[in-house]
Coordinates of C-alpha atoms in Angstrom, one line a residue:
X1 CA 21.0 12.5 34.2
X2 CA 23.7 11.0 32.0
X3 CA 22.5 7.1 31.0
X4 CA 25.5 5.7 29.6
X5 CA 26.4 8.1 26.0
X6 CA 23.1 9.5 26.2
X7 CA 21.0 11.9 28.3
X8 CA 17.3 11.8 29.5
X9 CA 16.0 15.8 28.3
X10 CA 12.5 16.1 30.0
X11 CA 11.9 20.1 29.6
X12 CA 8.5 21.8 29.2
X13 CA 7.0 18.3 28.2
X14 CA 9.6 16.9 25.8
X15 CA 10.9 13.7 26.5
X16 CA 13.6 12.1 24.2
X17 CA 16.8 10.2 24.0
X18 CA 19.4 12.1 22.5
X19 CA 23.4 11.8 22.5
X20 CA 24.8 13.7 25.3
X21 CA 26.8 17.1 23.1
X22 CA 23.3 17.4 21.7
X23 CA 21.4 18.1 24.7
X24 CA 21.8 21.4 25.2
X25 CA 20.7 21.9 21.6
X26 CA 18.0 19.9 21.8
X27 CA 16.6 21.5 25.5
X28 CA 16.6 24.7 24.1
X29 CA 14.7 23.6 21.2
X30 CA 11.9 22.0 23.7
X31 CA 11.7 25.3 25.5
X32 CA 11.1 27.5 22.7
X33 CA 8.5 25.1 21.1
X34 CA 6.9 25.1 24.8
X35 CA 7.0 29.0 25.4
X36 CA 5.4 29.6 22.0
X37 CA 2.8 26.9 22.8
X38 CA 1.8 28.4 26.0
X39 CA 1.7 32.2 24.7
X40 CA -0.7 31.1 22.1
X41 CA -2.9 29.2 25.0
X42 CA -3.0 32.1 26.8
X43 CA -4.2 34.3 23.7
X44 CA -6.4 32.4 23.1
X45 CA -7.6 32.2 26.5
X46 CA -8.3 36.2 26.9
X47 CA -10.0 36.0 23.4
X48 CA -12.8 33.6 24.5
X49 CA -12.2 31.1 21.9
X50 CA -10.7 28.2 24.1
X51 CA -13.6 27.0 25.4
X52 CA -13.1 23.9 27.7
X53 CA -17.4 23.6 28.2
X54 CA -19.9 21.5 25.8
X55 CA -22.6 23.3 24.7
X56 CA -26.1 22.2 25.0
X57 CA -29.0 24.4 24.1
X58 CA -27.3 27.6 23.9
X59 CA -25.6 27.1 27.4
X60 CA -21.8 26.3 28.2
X61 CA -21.8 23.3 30.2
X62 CA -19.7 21.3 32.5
X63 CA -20.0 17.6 32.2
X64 CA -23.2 16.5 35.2
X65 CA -20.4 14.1 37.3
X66 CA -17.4 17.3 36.7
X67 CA -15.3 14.8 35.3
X68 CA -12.9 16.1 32.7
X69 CA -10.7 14.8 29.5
X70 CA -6.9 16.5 28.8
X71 CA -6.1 17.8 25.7
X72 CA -2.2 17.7 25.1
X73 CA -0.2 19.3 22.6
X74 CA 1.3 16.5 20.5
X75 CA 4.6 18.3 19.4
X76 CA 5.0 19.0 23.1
X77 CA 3.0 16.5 25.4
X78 CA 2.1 19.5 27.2
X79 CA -1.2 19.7 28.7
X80 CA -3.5 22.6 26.8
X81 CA -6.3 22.2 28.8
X82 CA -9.0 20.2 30.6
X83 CA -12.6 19.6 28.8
X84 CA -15.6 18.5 30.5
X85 CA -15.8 14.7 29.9
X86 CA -19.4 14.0 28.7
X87 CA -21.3 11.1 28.6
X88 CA -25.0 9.8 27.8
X89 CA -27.0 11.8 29.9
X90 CA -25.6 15.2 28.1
X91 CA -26.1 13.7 24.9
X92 CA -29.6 13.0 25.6
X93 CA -30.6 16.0 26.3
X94 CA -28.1 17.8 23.7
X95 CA -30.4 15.5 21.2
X96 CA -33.4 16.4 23.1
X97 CA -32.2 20.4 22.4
X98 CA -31.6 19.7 18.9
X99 CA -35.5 17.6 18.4
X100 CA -36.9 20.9 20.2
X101 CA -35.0 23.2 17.9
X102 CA -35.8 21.7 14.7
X103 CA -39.4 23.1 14.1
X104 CA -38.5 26.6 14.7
X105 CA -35.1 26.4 12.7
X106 CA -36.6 24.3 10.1
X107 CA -39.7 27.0 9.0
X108 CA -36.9 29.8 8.8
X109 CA -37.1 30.5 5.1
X110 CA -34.0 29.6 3.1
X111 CA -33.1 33.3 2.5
X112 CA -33.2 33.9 6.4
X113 CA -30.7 30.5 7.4
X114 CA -28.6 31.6 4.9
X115 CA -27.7 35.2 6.3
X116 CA -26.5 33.0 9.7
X117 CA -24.5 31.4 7.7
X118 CA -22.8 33.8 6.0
X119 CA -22.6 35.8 9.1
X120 CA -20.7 32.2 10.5
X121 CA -18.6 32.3 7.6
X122 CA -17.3 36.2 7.8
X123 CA -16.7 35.3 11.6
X124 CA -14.4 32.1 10.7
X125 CA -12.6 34.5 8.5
X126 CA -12.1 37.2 10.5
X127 CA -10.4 35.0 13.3
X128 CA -8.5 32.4 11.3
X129 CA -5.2 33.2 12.9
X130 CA -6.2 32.2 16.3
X131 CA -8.6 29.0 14.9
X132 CA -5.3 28.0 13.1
X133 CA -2.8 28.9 16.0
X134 CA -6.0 26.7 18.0
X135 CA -5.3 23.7 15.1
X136 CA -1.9 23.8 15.3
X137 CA -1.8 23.5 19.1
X138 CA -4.2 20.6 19.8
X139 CA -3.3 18.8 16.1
X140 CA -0.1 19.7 15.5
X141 CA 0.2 20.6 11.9
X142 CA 2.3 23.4 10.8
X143 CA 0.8 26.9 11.5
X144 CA 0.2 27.9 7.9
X145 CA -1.0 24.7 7.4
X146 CA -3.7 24.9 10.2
X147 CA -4.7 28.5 8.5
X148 CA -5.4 26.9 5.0
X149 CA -7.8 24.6 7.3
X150 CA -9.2 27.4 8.0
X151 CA -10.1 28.5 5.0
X152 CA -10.9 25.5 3.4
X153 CA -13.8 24.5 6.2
X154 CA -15.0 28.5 6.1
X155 CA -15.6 27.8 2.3
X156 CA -18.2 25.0 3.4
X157 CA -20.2 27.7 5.5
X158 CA -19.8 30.0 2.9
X159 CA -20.9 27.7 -0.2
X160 CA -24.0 26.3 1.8
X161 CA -25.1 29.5 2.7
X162 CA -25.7 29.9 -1.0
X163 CA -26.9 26.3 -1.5
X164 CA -29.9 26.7 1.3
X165 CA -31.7 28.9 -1.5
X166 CA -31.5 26.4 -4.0
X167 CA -33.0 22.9 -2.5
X168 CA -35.4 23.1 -5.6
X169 CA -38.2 20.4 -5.7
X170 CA -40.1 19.1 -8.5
X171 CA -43.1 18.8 -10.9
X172 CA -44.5 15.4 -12.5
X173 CA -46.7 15.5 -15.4
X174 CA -49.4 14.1 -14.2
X175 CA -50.8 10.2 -15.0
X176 CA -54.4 11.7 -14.6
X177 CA -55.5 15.2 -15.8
X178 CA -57.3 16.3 -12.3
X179 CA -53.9 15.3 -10.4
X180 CA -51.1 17.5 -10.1
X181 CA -47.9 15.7 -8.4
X182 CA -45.6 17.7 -6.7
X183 CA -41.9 16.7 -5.1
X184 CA -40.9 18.1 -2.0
X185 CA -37.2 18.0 -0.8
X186 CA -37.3 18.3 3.2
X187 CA -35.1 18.8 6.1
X188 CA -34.6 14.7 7.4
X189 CA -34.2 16.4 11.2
X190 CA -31.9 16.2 13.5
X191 CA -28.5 14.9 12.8
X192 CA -25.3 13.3 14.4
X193 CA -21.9 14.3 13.6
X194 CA -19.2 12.6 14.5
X195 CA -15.7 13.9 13.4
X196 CA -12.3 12.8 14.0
X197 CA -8.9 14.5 14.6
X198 CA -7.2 15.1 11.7
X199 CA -9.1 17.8 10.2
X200 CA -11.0 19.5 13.6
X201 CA -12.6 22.1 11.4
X202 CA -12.8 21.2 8.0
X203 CA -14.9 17.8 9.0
X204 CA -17.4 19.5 11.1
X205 CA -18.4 22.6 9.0
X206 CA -18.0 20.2 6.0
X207 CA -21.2 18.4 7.8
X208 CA -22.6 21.1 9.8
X209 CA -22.8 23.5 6.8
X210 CA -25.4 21.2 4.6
X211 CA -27.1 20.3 7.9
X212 CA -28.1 23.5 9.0
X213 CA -28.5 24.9 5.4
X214 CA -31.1 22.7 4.7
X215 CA -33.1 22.9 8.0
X216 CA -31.9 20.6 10.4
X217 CA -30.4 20.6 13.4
X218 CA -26.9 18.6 14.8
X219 CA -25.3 17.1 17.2
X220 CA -21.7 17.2 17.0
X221 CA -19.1 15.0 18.9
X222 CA -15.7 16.1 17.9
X223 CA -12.7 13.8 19.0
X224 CA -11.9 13.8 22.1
X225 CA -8.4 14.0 20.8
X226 CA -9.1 17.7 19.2
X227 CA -12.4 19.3 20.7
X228 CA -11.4 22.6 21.1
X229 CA -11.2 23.7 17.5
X230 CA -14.9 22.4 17.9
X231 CA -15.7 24.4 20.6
X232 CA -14.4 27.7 18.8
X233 CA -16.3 27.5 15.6
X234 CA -19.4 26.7 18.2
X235 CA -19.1 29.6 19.9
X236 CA -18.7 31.6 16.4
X237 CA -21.6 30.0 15.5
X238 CA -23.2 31.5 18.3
X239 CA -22.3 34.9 17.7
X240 CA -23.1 34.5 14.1
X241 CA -26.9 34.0 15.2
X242 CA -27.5 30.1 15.4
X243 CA -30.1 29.6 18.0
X244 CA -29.7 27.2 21.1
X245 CA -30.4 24.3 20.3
X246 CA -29.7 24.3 16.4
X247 CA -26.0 23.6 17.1
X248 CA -24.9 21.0 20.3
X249 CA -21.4 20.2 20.9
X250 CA -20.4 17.0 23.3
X251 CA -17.5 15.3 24.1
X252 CA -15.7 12.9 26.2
X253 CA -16.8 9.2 26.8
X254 CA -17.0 8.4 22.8
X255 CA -18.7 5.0 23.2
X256 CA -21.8 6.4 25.4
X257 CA -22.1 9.0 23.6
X258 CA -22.1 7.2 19.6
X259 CA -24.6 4.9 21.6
X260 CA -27.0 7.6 22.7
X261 CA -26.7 9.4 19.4
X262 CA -27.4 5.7 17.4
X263 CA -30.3 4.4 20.0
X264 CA -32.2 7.8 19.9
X265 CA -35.2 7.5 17.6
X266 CA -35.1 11.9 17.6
X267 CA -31.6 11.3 15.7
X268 CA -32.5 10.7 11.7
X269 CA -29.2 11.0 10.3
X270 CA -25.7 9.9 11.6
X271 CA -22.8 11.3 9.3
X272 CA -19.0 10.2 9.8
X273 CA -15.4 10.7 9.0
X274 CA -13.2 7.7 10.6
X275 CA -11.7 4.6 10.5
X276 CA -13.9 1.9 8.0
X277 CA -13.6 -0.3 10.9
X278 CA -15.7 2.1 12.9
X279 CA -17.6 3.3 10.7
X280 CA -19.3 -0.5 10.0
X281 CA -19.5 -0.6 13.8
X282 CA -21.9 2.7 13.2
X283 CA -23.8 1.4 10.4
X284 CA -24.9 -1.8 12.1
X285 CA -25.8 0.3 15.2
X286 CA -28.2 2.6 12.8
X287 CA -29.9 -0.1 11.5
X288 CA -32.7 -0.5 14.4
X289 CA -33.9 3.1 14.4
X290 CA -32.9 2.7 10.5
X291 CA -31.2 6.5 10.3
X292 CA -29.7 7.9 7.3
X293 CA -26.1 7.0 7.0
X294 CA -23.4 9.1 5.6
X295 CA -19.4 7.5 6.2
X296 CA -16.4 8.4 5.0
X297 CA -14.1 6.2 6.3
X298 CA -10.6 4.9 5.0
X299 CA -8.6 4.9 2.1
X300 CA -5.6 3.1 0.0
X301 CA -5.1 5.9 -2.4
X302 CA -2.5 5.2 -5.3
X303 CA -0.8 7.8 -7.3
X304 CA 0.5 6.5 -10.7
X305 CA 3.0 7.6 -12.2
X306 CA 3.2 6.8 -16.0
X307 CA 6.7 6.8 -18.2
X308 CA 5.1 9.6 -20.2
X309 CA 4.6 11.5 -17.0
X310 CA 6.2 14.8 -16.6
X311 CA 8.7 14.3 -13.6
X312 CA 8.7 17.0 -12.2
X313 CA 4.6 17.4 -12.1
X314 CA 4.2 14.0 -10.7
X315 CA 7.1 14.9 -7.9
X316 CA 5.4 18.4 -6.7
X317 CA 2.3 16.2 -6.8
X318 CA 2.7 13.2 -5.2
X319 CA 4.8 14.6 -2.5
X320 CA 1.7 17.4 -2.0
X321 CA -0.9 14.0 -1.9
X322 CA 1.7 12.4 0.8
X323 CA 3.0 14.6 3.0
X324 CA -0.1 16.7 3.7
X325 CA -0.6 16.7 7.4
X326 CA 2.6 14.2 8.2
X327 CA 0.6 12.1 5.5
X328 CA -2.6 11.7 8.4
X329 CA -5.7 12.7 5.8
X330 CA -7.7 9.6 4.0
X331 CA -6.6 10.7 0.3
X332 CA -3.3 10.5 1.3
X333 CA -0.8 8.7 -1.4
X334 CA -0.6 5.6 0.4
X335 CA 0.9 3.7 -2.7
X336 CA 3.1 5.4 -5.2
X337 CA 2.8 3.2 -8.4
X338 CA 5.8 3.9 -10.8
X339 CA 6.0 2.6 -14.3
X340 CA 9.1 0.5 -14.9
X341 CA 10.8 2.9 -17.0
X342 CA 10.8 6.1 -15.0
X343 CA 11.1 4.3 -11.3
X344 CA 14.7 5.0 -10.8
X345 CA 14.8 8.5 -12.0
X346 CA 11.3 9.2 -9.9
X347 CA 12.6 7.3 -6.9
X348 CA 16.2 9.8 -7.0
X349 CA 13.5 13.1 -7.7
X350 CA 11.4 12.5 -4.8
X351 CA 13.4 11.4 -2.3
X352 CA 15.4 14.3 -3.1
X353 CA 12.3 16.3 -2.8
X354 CA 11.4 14.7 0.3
X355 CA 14.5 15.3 1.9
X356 CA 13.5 19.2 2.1
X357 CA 10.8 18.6 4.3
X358 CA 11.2 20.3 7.4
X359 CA 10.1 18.4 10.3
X360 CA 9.4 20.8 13.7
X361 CA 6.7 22.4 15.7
X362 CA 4.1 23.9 13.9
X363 CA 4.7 27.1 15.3
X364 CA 8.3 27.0 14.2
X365 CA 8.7 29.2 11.1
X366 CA 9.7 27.3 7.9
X367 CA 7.8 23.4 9.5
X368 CA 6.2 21.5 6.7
X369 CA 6.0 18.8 9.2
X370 CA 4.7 18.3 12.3
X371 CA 4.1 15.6 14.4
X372 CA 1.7 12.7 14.5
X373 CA -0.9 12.4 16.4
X374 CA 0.4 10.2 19.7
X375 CA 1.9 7.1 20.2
X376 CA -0.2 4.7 18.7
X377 CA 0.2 6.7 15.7
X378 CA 4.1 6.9 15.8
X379 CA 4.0 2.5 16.8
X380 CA 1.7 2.0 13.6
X381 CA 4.4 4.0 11.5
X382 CA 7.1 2.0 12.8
X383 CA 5.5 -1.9 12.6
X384 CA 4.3 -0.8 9.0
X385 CA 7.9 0.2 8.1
X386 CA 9.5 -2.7 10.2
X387 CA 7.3 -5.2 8.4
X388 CA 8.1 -3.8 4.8
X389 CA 12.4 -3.9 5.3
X390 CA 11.9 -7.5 6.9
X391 CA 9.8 -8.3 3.7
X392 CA 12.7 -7.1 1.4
X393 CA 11.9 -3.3 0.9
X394 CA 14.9 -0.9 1.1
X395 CA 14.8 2.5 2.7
X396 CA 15.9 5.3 0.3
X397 CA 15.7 8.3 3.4
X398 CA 14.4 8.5 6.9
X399 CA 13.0 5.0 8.0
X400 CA 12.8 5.9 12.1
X401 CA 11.5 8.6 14.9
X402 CA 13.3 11.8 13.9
X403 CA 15.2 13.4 16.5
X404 CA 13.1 15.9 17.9
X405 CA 11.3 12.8 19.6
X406 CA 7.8 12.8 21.0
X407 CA 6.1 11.7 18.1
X408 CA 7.6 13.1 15.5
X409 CA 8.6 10.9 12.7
X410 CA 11.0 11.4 9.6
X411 CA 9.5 11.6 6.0
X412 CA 10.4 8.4 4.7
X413 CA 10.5 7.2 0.9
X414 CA 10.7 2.8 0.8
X415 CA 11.4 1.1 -2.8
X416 CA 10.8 -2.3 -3.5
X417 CA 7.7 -2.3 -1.5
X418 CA 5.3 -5.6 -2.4
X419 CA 1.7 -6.5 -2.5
X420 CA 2.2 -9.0 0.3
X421 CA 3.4 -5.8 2.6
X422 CA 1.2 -4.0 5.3
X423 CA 2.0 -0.5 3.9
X424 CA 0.3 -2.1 0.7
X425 CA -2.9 -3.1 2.3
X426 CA -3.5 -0.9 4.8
X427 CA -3.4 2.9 5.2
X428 CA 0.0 4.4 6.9
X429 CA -1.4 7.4 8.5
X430 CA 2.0 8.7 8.2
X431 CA 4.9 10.3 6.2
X432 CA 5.6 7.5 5.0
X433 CA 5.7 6.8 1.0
X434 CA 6.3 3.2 -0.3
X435 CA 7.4 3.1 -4.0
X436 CA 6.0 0.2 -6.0
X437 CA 6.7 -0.9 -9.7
X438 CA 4.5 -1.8 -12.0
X439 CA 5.0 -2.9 -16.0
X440 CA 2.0 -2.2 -18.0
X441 CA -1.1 0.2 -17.4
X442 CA -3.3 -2.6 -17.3
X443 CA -0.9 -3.9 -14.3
X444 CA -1.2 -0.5 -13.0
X445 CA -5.2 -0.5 -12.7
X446 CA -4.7 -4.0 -11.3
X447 CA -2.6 -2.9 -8.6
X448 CA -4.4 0.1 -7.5
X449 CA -8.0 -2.1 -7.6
X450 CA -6.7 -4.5 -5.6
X451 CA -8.1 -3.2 -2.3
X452 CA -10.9 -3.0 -0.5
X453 CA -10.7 0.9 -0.2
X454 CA -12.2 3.5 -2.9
X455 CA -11.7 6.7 -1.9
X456 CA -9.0 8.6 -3.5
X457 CA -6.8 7.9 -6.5
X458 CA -4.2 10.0 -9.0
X459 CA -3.0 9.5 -12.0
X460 CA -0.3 11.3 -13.6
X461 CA 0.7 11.3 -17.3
X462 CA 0.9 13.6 -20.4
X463 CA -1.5 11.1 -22.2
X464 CA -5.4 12.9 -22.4
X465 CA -6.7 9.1 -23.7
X466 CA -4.4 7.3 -20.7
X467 CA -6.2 9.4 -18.5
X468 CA -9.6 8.8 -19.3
X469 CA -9.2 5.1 -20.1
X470 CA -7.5 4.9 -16.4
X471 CA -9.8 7.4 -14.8
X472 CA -12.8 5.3 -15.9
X473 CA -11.2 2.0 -15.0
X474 CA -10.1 3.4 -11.0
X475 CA -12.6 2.4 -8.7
X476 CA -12.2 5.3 -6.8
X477 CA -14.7 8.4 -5.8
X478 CA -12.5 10.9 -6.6
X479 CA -9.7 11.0 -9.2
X480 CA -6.7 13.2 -9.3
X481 CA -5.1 14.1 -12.9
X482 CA -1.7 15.6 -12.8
X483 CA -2.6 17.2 -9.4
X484 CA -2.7 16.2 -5.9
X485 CA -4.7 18.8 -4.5
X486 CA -8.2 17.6 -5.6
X487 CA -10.4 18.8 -2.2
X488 CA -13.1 21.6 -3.0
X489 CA -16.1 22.3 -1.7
X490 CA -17.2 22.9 -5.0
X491 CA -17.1 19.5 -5.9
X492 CA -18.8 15.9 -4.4
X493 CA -16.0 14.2 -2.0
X494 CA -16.4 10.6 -1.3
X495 CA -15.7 7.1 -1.8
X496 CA -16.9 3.9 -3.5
X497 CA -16.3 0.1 -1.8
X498 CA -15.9 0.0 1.8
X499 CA -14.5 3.6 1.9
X500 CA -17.9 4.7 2.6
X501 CA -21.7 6.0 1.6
X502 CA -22.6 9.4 0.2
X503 CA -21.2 12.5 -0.6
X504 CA -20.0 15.8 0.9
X505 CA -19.5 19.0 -0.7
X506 CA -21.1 20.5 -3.8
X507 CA -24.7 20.8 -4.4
X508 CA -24.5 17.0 -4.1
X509 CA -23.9 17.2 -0.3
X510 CA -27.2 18.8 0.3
X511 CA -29.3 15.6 -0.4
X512 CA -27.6 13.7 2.4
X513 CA -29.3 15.8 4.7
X514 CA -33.0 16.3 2.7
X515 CA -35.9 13.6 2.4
X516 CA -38.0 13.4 -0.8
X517 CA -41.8 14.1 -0.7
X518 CA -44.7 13.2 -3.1
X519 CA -47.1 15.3 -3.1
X520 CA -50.5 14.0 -5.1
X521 CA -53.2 17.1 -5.8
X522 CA -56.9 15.8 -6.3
X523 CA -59.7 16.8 -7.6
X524 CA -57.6 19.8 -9.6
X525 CA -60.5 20.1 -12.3
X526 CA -63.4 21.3 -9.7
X527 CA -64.4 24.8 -11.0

């Protein structure tokens, strides 16, 4: 077993290279993080919640060939379970389930869709622990974490079922006085919904909620990465009262089944949370059928921190906008801007701050990060950091794979970090923060512009005009001021640029899923 000074641990599905006195440490850590994992899987199990089936028209189904996907654990590499592998043929008809549904769903009254909703909502709630323990297994972010997921998509559910009652439409003065001109906002029908790993709940019901609020019917692939979050709210959904049809749920071959979903002329609308490089790949595809398009795809997000910042605010902030999921969310800080006179003493604050991050297995007590997603995610890390320190950057703390192994990776703060640098260009995806100086606050806006991304920015400074001259001049959807925090569903999330089209959340995120009607009344003045 012994390889020269070190030993090969392979227990319970952790694999790592690790110095041969630590072994025994490090096996027992393994086992405990793989005996927690599989008394969870089998709660969840016995609860009915860990569904391994798509659903299509009400029914549990296996995939038509029986051909099945594996969903690992990522802090573990542990198998959780196998999911029926879908493909064209069950998207066609999951489409063909949704076009069916749509009339019936669609004439419900607003007042009547609404009560599902809520009754979705209340059931999210009342089993958060095991959709967050579900999180936490397939995604691997830290349990509490994974709860405040939770949460956060339920509030979607909850704030559309308010929302459905108030799709108002419209009344024109008229251009002649026997005309009367009415506006009608309609459901467009049904929809495609294709979500990606990072947040499994949040992104659906943040998609689903508008959808089915406002009449139409969906089509959801989840990643195939993280479908059994998916599966779970489905099967809530059920219970809640959605009727078959009104909700589908496939997954498996992702190419055949974003084909079916783009070449059906039954799909209207196509909505998206991924990579920008993907989501053009989507928007070109649409363009024959010509759907509705709503993408939100990748970001560059700068925080800025101003001399006249408070310190310790812009710390607690810009480590919260970071390090959030092992720094794998689009409005991630991907470029922390520091003004010239506060650099060192914000580069000695954070790191210090970042330091106390506790890297483990979500299920460990006291984790504040988990691990990324697999492989390719950990390789990205590393070439992004590798390119920087051959470029001249210097590593402050962390800088390589933490010890735990798999794909764990240590929260890393880099200084000296350049325009000409991949970690400047592109996003990380990772805990990784690059520190980057700047002179002036015109330099500063010129910096964070300088991208082809618009999604998230924050700005951080004890000046009210600073932050409205720089909030205006950001061209960015959303702005962050003196917080790092800035999701809600209260309030319209999305980018400008090639970080994508339309908005979700709010009473904003309701028209992405309604068509406008003109309505012209004749002959009004026959008695």
């Amino acid at each position: 077993m012994v390889v020269g000074a070190a030993a090969r641990v392979a227990i319970g599905g952790c694999r790592r290279l690790v110095s041969s006195h630590a072994s025994l440490l490090v096996s027992s850590q393994c086992r405990q993080m793989s005996m927690d994992a599989r008394s969870v899987s089998e709660k969840l199990r016995s609860s009915g919640l860990l569904r391994t089936q798509g659903l299509i028209g009400g029914k549990w189904i296996d995939s038509y060939d029986k051909t099945t996907i594996k969903v690992t654990n990522p802090a573990t590499g542990e198998i959780i379970a196998d999911v029926a592998r879908m493909g064209v043929k069950e998207t066609n008809d999951a489409i063909a389930s949704s076009y069916e549904a749509f009339p019936s769903w669609s004439r419900l009254t607003a007042g009547e869709r609404s009560k599902v909703l809520r009754r979705w909502y209340d059931l999210l709630l009342a089993h958060k622990e095991e959709l967050g323990q579900l999180i936490t297994l397939e995604q691997g972010k830290p349990l509490k974490e994974a709860i405040g997921e939770v949460a956060y998509g339920a509030s979607f559910i909850e704030y559309y079922a308010e929302e459905a009652k108030r799709v108002y439409g419209d009344i024109i003065p008229p251009n002649m006085s026997d005309r009367r001109l009415l506006v009608l906002k309609q459901p467009v029908g049904v929809v495609g919904a294709i979500t990606p790993w990072n947040f499994p709940l949040a992104m659906i019901t943040r998609k689903v909620g508008p959808a089915l609020a406002s009449g139409c019917t969906v089509v959801v692939k989840p990643s195939e990465l993280t479908p059994l979050t998916a599966l779970a709210a489905a099967e809530l959904a059920l219970q809640a009262g959605v009727p078959p049809g009104a909700l589908n749920v496939v997954m498996g071959n992702a190419p055949e089944i974003g084909d079916a979903l783009l070449s059906s002329p039954q799909v209207r609308k196509i909505t998206f949370t991924g990579s920008t490089a993907v989501g053009k790949k989507l928007m070109a595809a649409a363009a024959p059928t010509v759907k509705k398009v709503s993408l939100e795809l990748g970001g560059n997000a700068p925080s800025i921190i101003f001399d006249d910042a408070d310190l310790e605010v812009a710390v607690k902030g810009t480590l919260a906008a970071k390090f959030r999921n092992s720094g794998q969310t689009c409005v991630c800080a991907n470029r922390v801007l520091v003004q010239d006179g506060i650099y060192d003493k914000f580069a000695e604050a954070f790191s210090e701050a970042v330091q106390k991050l506790e890297v483990g297995d979500g299920f460990k007590e006291g984790t504040t990060q988990g691990p990324l997603i697999n492989d390719a995610a950990i390789q990205k890390v590393e070439s992004f950091v590798q390119d920087a320190v051959s470029k001249g950057a210097k590593i402050i703390i962390g800088g390589k794979r933490h010890s735990l192994g798999m794909t764990f990776y240590e929260p890393t703060v880099i200084r000296d970090v350049m325009s000409n640098m991949l970690m400047s260009k592109e996003e990380i995806f990772g805990p990784v923060a690059p520190l980057i100086r700047f002179k002036t606050e015109e330099d500063a806006i010129r910096i964070a512009n300088d991208t082809i991304a618009g999604l998230a920015a924050y700005i951080f400074t004890n000046s009210v005009q600073r932050s409205w001259r720089v909030s205006e001049a950001l061209e960015y959807g959303l702005v962050g001021v003196n917080e790092g925090l800035i999701s809600t569903e209260v309030a319209p999330f999305g980018g400008v640029k090639q970080s994508g089209l339309g908005r979700e959340g709010s009473k904003y995120g309701m028209d992405e899923y309604l068509e406008i009607k003109y309505v012209c009344l004749g002959d009004m003045n026959r008695q």
